[in-house]
Coordinates of C-alpha atoms and ligand atoms in Angstrom, one line a residue:
X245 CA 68.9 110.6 193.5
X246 CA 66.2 112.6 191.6
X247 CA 66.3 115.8 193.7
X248 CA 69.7 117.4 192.3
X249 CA 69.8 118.5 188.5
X250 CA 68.5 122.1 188.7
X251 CA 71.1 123.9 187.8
X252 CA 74.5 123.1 186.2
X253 CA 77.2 124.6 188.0
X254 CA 80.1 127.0 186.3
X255 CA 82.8 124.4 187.3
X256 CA 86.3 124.3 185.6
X257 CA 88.3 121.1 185.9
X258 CA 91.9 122.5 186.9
X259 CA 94.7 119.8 186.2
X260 CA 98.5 119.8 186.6
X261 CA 100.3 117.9 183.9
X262 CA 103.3 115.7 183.8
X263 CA 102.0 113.3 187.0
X264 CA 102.5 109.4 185.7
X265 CA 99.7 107.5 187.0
X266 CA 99.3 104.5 189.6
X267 CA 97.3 102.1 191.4
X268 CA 93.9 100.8 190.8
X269 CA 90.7 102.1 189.8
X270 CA 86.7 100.6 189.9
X271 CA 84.9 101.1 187.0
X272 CA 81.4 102.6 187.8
X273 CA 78.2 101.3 186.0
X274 CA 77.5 102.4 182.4
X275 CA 75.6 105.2 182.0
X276 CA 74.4 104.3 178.2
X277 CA 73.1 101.3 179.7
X278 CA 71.7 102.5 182.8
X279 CA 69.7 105.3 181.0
X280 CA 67.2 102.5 178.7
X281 CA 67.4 100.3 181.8
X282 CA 65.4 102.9 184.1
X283 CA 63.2 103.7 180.7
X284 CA 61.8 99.9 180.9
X285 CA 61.2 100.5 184.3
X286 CA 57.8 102.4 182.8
X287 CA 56.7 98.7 181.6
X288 CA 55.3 97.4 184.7
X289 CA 53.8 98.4 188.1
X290 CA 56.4 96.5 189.9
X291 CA 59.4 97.6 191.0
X292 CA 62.3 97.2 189.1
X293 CA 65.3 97.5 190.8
X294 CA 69.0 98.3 189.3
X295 CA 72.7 97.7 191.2
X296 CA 75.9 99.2 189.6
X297 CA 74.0 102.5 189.1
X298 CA 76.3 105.1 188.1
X299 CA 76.0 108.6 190.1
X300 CA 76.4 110.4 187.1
X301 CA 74.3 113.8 186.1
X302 CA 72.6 111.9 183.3
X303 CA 71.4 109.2 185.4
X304 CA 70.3 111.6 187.8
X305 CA 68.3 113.8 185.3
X306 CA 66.8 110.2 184.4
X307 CA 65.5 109.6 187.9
X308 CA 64.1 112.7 187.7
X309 CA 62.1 112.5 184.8
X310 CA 60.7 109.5 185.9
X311 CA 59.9 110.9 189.5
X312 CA 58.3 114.1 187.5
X313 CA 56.3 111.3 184.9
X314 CA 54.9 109.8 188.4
X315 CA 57.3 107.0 188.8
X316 CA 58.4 106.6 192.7
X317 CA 62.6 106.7 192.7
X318 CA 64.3 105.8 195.4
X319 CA 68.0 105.0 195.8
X320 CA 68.3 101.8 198.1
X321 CA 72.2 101.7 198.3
X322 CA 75.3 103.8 197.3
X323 CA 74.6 102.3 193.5
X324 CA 71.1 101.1 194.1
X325 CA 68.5 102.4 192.4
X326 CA 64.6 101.3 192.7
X327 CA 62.1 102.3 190.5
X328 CA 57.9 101.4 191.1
X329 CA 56.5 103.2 188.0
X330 CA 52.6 102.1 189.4
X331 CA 49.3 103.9 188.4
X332 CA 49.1 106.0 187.3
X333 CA 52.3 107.6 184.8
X334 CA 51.7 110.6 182.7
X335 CA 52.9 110.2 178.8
X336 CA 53.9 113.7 178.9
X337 CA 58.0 114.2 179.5
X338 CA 58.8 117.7 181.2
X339 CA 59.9 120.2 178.2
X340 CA 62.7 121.6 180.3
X341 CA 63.9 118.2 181.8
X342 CA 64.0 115.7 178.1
X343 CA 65.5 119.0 176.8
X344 CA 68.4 118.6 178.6
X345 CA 69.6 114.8 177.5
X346 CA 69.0 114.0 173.7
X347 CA 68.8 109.9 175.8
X348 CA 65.8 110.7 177.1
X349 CA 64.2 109.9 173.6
X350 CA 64.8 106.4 174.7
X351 CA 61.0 107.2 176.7
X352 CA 59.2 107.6 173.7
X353 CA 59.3 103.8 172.8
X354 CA 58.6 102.7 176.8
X355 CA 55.6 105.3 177.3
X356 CA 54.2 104.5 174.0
X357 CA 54.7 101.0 174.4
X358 CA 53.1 100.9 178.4
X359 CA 50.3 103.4 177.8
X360 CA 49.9 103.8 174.0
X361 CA 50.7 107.7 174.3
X362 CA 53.9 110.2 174.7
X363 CA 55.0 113.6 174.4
X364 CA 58.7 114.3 173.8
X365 CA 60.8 117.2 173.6
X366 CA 62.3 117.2 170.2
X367 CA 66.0 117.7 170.8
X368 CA 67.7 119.2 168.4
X369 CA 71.0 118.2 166.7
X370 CA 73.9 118.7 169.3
X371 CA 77.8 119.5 169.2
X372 CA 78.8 116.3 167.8
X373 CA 76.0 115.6 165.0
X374 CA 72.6 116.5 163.3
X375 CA 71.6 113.0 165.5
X376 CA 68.3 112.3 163.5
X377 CA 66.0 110.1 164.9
X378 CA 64.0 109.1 161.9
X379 CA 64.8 105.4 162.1
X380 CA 62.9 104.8 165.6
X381 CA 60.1 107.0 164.6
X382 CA 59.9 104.8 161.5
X383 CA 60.0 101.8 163.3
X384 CA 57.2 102.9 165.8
X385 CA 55.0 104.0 162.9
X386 CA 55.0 100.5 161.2
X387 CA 54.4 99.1 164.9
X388 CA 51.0 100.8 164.2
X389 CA 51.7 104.4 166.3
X390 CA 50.8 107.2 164.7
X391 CA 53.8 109.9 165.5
X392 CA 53.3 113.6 164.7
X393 CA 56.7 115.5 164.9
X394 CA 56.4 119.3 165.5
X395 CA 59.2 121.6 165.8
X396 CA 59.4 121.2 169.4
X397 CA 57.9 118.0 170.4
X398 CA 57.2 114.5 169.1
X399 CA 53.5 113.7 170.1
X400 CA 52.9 109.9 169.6
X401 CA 50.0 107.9 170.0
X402 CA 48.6 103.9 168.9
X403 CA 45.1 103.5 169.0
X404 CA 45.0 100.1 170.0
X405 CA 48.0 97.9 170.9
X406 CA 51.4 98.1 169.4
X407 CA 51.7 95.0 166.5
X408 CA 55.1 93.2 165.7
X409 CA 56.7 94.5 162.9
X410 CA 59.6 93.9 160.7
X411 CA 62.0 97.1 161.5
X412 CA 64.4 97.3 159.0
X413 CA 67.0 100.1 160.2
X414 CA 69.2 102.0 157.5
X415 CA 72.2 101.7 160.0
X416 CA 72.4 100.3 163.0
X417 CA 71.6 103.0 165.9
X418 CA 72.0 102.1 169.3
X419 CA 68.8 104.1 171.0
X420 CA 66.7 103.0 168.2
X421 CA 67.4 99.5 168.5
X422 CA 66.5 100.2 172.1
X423 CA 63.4 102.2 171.8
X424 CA 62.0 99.8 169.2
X425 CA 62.8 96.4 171.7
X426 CA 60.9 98.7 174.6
X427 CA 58.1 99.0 172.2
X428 CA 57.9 95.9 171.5
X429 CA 57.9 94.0 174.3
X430 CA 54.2 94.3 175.3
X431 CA 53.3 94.5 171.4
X432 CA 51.3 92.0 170.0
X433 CA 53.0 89.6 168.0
X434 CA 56.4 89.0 166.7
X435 CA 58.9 92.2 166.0
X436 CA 62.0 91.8 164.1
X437 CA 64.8 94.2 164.3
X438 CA 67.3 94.0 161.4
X439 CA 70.7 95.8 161.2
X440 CA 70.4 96.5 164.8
X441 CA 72.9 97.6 166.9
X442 CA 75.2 95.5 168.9
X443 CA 76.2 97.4 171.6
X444 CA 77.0 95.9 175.0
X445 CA 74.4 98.1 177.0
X446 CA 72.0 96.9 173.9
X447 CA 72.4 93.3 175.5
X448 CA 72.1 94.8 178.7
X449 CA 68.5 96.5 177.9
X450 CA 67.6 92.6 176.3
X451 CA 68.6 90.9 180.0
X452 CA 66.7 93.6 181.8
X453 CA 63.6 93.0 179.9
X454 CA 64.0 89.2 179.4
X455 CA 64.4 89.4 183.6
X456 CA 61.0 91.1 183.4
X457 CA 59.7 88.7 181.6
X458 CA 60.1 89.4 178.3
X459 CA 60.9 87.2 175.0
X460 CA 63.6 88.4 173.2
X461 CA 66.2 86.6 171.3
X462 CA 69.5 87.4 169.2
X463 CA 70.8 90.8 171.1
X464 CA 74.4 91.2 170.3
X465 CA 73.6 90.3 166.9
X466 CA 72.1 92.3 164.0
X467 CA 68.8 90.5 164.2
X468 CA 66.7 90.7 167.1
X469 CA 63.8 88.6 167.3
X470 CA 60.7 89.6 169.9
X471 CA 57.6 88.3 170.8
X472 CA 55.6 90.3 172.9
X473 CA 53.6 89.2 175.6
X474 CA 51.0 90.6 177.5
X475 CA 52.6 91.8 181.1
X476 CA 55.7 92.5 182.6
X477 CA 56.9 92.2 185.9
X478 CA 59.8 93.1 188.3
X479 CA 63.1 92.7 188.3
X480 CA 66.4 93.2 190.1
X481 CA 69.2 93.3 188.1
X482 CA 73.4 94.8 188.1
X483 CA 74.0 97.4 185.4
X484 CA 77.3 96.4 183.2
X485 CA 80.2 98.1 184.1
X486 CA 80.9 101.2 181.5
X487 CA 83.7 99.7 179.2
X488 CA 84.2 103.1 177.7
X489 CA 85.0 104.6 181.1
X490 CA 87.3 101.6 181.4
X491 CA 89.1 102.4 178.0
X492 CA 88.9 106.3 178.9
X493 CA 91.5 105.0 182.1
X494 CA 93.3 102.9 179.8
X495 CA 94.0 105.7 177.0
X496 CA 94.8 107.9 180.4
X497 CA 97.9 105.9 181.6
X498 CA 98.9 105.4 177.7
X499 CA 99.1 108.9 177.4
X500 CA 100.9 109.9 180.7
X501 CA 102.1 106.9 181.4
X502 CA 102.5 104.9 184.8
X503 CA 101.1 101.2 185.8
X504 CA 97.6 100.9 187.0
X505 CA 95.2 98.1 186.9
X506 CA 91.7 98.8 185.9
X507 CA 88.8 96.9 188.0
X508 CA 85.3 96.2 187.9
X509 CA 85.2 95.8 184.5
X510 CA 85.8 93.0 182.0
X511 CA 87.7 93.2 179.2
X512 CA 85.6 91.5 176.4
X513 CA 83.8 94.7 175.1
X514 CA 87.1 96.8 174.3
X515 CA 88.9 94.5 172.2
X516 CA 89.7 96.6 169.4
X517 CA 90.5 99.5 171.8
X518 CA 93.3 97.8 173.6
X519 CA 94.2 96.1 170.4
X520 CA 95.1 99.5 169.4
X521 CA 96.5 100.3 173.0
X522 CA 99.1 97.5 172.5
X523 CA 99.9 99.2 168.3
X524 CA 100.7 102.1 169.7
X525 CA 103.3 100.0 172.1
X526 CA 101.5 100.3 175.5
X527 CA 101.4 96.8 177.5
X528 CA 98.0 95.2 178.2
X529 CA 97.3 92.4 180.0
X530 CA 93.9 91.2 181.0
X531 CA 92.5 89.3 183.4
X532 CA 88.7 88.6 184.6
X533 CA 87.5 91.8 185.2
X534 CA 91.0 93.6 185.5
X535 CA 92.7 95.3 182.6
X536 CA 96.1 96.0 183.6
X537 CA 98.0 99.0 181.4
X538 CA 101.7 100.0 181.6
X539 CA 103.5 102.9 179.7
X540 CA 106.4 103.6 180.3
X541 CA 107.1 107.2 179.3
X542 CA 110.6 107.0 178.3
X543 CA 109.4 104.7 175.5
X544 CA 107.9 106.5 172.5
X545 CA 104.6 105.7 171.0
X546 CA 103.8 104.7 168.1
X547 CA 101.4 105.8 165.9
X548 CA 97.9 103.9 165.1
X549 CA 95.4 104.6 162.5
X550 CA 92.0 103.5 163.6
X551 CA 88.2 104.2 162.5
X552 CA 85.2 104.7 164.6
X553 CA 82.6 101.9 163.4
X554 CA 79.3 100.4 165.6
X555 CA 80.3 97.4 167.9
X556 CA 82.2 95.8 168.0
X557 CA 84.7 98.1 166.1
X558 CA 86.3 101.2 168.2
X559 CA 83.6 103.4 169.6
X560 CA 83.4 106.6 168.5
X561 CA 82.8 107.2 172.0
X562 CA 86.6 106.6 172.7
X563 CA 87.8 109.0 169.6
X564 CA 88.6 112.0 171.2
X565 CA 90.4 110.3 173.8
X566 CA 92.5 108.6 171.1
X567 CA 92.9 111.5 169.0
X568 CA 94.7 113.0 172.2
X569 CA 97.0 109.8 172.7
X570 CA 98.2 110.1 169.4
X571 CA 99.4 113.5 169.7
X572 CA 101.9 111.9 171.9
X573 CA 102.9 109.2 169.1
X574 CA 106.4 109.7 167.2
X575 CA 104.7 109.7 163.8
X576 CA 101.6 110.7 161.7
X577 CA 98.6 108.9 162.9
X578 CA 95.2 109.2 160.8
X579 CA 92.0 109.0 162.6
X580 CA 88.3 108.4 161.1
X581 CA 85.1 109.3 162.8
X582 CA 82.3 107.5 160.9
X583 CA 79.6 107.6 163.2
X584 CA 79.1 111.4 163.8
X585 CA 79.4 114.3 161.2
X586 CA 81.0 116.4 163.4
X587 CA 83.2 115.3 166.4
X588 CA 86.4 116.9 166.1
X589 CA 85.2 119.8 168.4
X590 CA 88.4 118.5 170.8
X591 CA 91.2 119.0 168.0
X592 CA 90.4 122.8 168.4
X593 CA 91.2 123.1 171.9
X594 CA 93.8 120.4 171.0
X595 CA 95.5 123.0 168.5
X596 CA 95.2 125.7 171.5
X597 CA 97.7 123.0 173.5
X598 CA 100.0 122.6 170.8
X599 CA 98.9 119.6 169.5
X600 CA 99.6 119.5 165.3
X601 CA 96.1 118.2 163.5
X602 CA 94.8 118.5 160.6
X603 CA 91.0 117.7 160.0
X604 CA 90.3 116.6 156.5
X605 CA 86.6 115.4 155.9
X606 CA 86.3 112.8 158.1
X607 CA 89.5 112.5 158.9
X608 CA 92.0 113.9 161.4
X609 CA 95.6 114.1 160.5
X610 CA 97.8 113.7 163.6
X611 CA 101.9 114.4 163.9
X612 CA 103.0 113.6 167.0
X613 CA 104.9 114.0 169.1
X614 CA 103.5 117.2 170.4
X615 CA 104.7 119.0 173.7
X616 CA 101.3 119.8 174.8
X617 CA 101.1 123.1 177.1
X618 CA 98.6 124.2 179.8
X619 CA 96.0 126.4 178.6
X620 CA 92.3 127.4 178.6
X621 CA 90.2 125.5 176.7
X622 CA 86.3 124.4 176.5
X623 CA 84.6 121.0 177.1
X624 CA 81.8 120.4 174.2
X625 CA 80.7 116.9 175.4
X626 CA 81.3 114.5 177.3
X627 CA 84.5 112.5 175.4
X628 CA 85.5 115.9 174.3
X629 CA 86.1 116.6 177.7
X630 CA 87.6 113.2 178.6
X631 CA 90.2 114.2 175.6
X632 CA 91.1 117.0 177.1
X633 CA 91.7 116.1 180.3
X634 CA 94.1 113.4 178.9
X635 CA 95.9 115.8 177.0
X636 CA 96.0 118.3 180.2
X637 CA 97.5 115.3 182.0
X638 CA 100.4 114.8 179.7
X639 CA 100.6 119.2 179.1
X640 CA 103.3 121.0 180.8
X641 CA 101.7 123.6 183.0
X642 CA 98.2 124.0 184.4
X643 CA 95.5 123.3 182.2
X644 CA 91.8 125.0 182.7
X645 CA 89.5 123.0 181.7
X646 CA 85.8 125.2 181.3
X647 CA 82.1 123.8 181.5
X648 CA 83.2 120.8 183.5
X649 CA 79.5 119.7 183.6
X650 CA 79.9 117.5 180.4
X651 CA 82.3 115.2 182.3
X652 CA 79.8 114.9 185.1
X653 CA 77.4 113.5 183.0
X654 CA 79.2 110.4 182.3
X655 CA 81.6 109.9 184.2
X656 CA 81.5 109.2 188.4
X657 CA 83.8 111.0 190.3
X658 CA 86.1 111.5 187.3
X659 CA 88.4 114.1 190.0
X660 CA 87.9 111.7 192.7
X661 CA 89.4 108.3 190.2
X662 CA 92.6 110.5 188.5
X663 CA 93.3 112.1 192.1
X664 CA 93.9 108.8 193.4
X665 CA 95.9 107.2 190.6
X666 CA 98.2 110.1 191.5
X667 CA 97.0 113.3 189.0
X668 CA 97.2 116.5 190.0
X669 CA 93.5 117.8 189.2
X670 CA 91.2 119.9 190.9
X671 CA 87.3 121.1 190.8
X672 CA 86.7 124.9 191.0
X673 CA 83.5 126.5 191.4
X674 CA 84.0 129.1 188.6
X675 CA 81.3 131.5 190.4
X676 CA 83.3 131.6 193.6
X677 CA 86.5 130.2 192.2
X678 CA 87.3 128.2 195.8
X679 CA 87.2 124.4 195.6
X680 CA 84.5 122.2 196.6
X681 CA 85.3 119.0 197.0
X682 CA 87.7 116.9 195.5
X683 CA 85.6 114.0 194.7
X684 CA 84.0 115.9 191.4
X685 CA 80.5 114.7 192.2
X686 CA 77.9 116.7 189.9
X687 CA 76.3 119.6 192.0
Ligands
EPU33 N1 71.2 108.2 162.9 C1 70.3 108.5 161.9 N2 69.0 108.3 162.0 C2 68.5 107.8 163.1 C3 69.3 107.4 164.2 C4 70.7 107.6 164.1 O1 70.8 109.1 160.9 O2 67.2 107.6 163.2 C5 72.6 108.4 162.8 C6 73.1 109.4 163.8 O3 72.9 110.7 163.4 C7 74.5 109.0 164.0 C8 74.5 107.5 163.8 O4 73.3 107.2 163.2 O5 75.3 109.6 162.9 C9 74.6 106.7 165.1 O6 73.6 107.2 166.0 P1 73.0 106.3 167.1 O7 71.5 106.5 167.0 O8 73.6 105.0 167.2 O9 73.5 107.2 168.4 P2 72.6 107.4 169.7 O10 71.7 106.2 170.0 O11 72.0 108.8 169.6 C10 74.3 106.3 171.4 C11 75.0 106.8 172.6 C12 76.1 107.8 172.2 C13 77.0 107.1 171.2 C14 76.2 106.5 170.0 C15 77.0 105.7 169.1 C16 73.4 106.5 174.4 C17 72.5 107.2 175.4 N3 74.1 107.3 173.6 O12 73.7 107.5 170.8 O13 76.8 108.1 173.4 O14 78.0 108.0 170.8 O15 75.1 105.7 170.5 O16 77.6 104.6 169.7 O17 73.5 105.3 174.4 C18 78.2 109.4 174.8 O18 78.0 108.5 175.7 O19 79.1 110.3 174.8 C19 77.4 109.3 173.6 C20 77.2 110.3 172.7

C-alpha cells in the first residue's frame, strides 16, 4: 500500500452523458474514518489491524507516512491493512508527505500523545476554506503540551505526561474532536470533550480505541468523556462503510436516473440526505445495509432547499453533489453551506455546463431545470469533483473532466463503480492521452 503516492498523475475523467444507471454497487470503507483509525495505530507497539480499508490515494499517502515515521505497513488482504508502529517512531512527519493531506494533522494528537513530541507541516487554508485548526491546538495546550506554530510547521511538545482536561470547542470540528480523544487516551486523568463532533467515523475512532483498550464514553454525542489509562494494545477491527460515498451513488441515479441498489453500507447515517432524496420526488427504500434508489427520468424533480450543518444534519460533504441534482429540479432550489467559507468552487464549472446559479453569501440560488452540456471543466476537491461528474452524467455530450486526482482521493474505483452501473466514463492519462485502465485506481 505505502509504496505508490509519488507523483499525481495528469488524469482527466472523460464521461458521456445521458446513460440512466443500473444494478448494484458496494460501498468501499470510509476514508474520513480510515485516516484517524491508522493515526491511533501510533498508540501501541502492537499491531493494529484494519478490514474495509478503502484503496483510496489518501489512505495510501497515510500508510506512507506512517511507513516513513517508522511504522511497519503491510496490506494483509484486498482491504486489509496492518499496522505494527514498535520502537522506535520518529515525531517528525515528512514536510513534503503531511503537505499533501491537510488529515494528516490528525498525527499531531497520536505522536504527541505516544511520545510527548511532533513536528507537523502547517497546511495552509485549501480550496474550500481558511480550515483553522486553533481549536485542537487549544485543546492540546490545556492537556499540558506546549505547541509552537511557525509559518511552516507546528512543533509540539509536553514535558511530562498529557493531563485530562476539560476541552471546550467553539464548534464542533470533526479532526479536533479526534485529535484531542488520541491525545487523551494515554493522558492522565479524566478529559472531557464538549461540543464535540458527532460524526459517524468520530464513533468509529472511539471503537477503535476502546478495542485497544481505551476508556471512552459518550461518542456520537456532544460530550465525550475519557479516562486515560496507561497502555494500549492491539486491535483488529472493520472500518465503517463511507456513507457519503453511499449518498454520492444515491444523488448519482437521482440525477440521471435509473434503479440501482446501494450495498455494503447502512442507511442510518444519511437520514437527512435521502430525506431530501425522497423531497425532491426520487424513491428510497432501505433495507439492512442496502439503500435502494429509483428515478425515473420522465418524472420531474422537485426542488429542495437544504443546509449543510455537523451530524447529523446534511454533510457539507454531500453539497456539491446536491447543488448538481438540483440543477435538474423544475423550480428554484436554495442551498446553504455553513460549514466552509468557500465551497461553491463547483457552481463555476456548473455555469460553464449551463447550469443557472446564483451564489449569494452563503447561499447558492438554483433554477432548474437546466440542459446541462459537455464541456471542460476543473475538479477543486474531492466533492467538487463528485459534482461534476454527476452533472457530466446527466450533460448532453462529452464532458472532460481535468485534475482527476481529487476523486482518487476519496473515492475507490469511482470509474470502475459508474462503468458498471452502466455510465459511459473513461480515465485518460492526460500526458499521453491513451487510457489506462478502466477501473480508475489512483496511479
Ligand atoms: N474550524 C475552526 N477552527 C478549528 C477547527 C475547525 O474554525 O480549530 C472550522 C473550519 O474552518 C470549518 C469548520 O470549523 O469551517 C468545520 O471544520 P472541521 O474541523 O470539522 O473539518 P475537518 O476536521 O478539517 C473533516 C473532514 C472533511 C469534512 C469536515 C466537515 C476528515 C479527514 N475531513 O474536516 O472532509 O468536510 O470534517 O464535516 O475527516 C472531505 O472528505 O471531502 C472533507 C473535506
Amino acid at each position: 500500500m505505502p509504496q505508490n503516492h509519488r507523483h499525481r498523475r495528469d488524469h482527466v475523467l472523460l464521461v458521456d452523458g445521458g446513460r440512466q444507471l443500473n444494478g448494484r454497487v458496494c460501498i468501499s470503507g470510509s476514508k474520513n474514518a480510515a485516516l484517524p483509525l491508522m493515526a491511533a495505530s501510533l498508540l501501541t507497539k502492537d499491531r493494529v489491524t484494519l478490514h474495509n480499508v478503502p484503496r483510496v490515494a489518501d489512505t495510501q499517502l497515510m500508510a506512507e507516512i506512517l511507513q516513513d515515521l517508522g511504522a511497519r505497513v503491510r496490506d494483509t488482504g484486498p482491504s486489509s491493512t496492518s499496522i505494527t508502529a514498535g520502537e522506535p517512531v520518529k515525531h517528525e512527519v515528512d514536510d513534503a508527505l503531511g503537505r499533501r493531506m491537510r488529515a494528516s494533522i490528525v498525527l499531531l494528537g497520536a505522536l504527541v500523545g505516544r511520545g510527548g513530541k511532533a513536528v507537523l507541516p502547517r497546511p495552509g487554508g485549501d480550496a474550500i476554506g481558511v480550515r483553522r485548526v486553533e481549536q485542537h491546538i487549544r485543546g492540546l495546550v490545556q492537556m499540558g503540551a506546549e505547541v509552537r506554530e511557525t509559518d511552516t510547521q507546528f512543533i509540539a511538545r509536553a514535558r511530562r505526561r498529557l493531563r485530562g482536561a476539560r476541552v471546550v470547542f467553539d464548534l464542533p470540528t470533526v479532526t479536533g474532536t479526534e485529535n484531542i480523544m488520541l491525545a487523551a487516551v494515554l493522558a492522565q486523568g479524566r478529559t472531557e470533550i464538549l461540543q464535540a463532533a458527532r460524526e459517524p467515523h468520530v464513533q468509529d475512532l472511539a471503537k477503535l480505541l476502546q478495542e485497544m483498550g481505551a476508556q471512552i464514553y459518550g461518542a456520537g454525542t456532544d460530550e465525550i468523556v475519557i479516562e486515560g489509562v496507561e497502555r494500549l494494545h492491539g486491535a483488529e477491527h472493520q472500518v465503517i462503510p463511507d456513507y457519503l460515498e453511499a449518498g454520492t451513488y444515491a444523488i448519482a441515479v437521482a440525477a440521471a436516473g435509473g434503479d440501482v441498489h446501494i450495498e455494503c453500507s447502512p442507511p442510518d447515517d444519511l437520514v437527512v440526505p435521502l430525506i431530501k432524496l425522497e423531497m425532491a420526488g426520487v424513491h428510497v427504500d432501505t433495507g439492512e445495509g442496502t439503500i435502494h434508489v429509483v428515478r425515473n427520468p420522465g418524472r420531474p424533480l422537485k426542488p429542495v432547499d437544504l443546509t449543510t450543518w455537523v451530524h447529523p444534519g446534511f454533510p457539507t460533504d454531500l453539497q456539491a453533489q446536491f447543488l448538481a441534482l438540483m440543477t435538474q429540479a423544475t423550480g428554484e432550489s436554495v442551498i446553504s453551506e455553513f460549514i466552509f467559507e468557500n465551497r461553491y468552487q463547483h457552481v463555476l464549472e456548473l455555469l460553464r455546463m449551463g447550469a443557472r446559479i446564483r451564489i449569494d453569501g452563503k447561499m447558492a440560488i438554483v433554477q432548474g431545470p437546466s440542459r446541462l452540456h459537455g464541456t471542460d471543466v476543473v475538479i477543486s476537491d474531492i466533492r467538487s469533483g463528485a459534482a461534476l461528474v454527476i452533472a457530466a452524467l446527466c450533460a448532453s455530450g462529452t464532458s472532460e473532466l481535468k485534475k482527476a486526482w481529487h476523486v482518487d482521493r476519496g473515492y475507490q474505483d469511482l470509474v470502475g463503480k459508474l462503468g458498471e452501473l452502466g455510465a459511459q466514463i473513461q480515465r485518460v492519462d492526460e500526458s499521453r492521452r491513451t487510457a489506462p485502465s478502466p477501473s480508475g485506481t489512483f496511479e
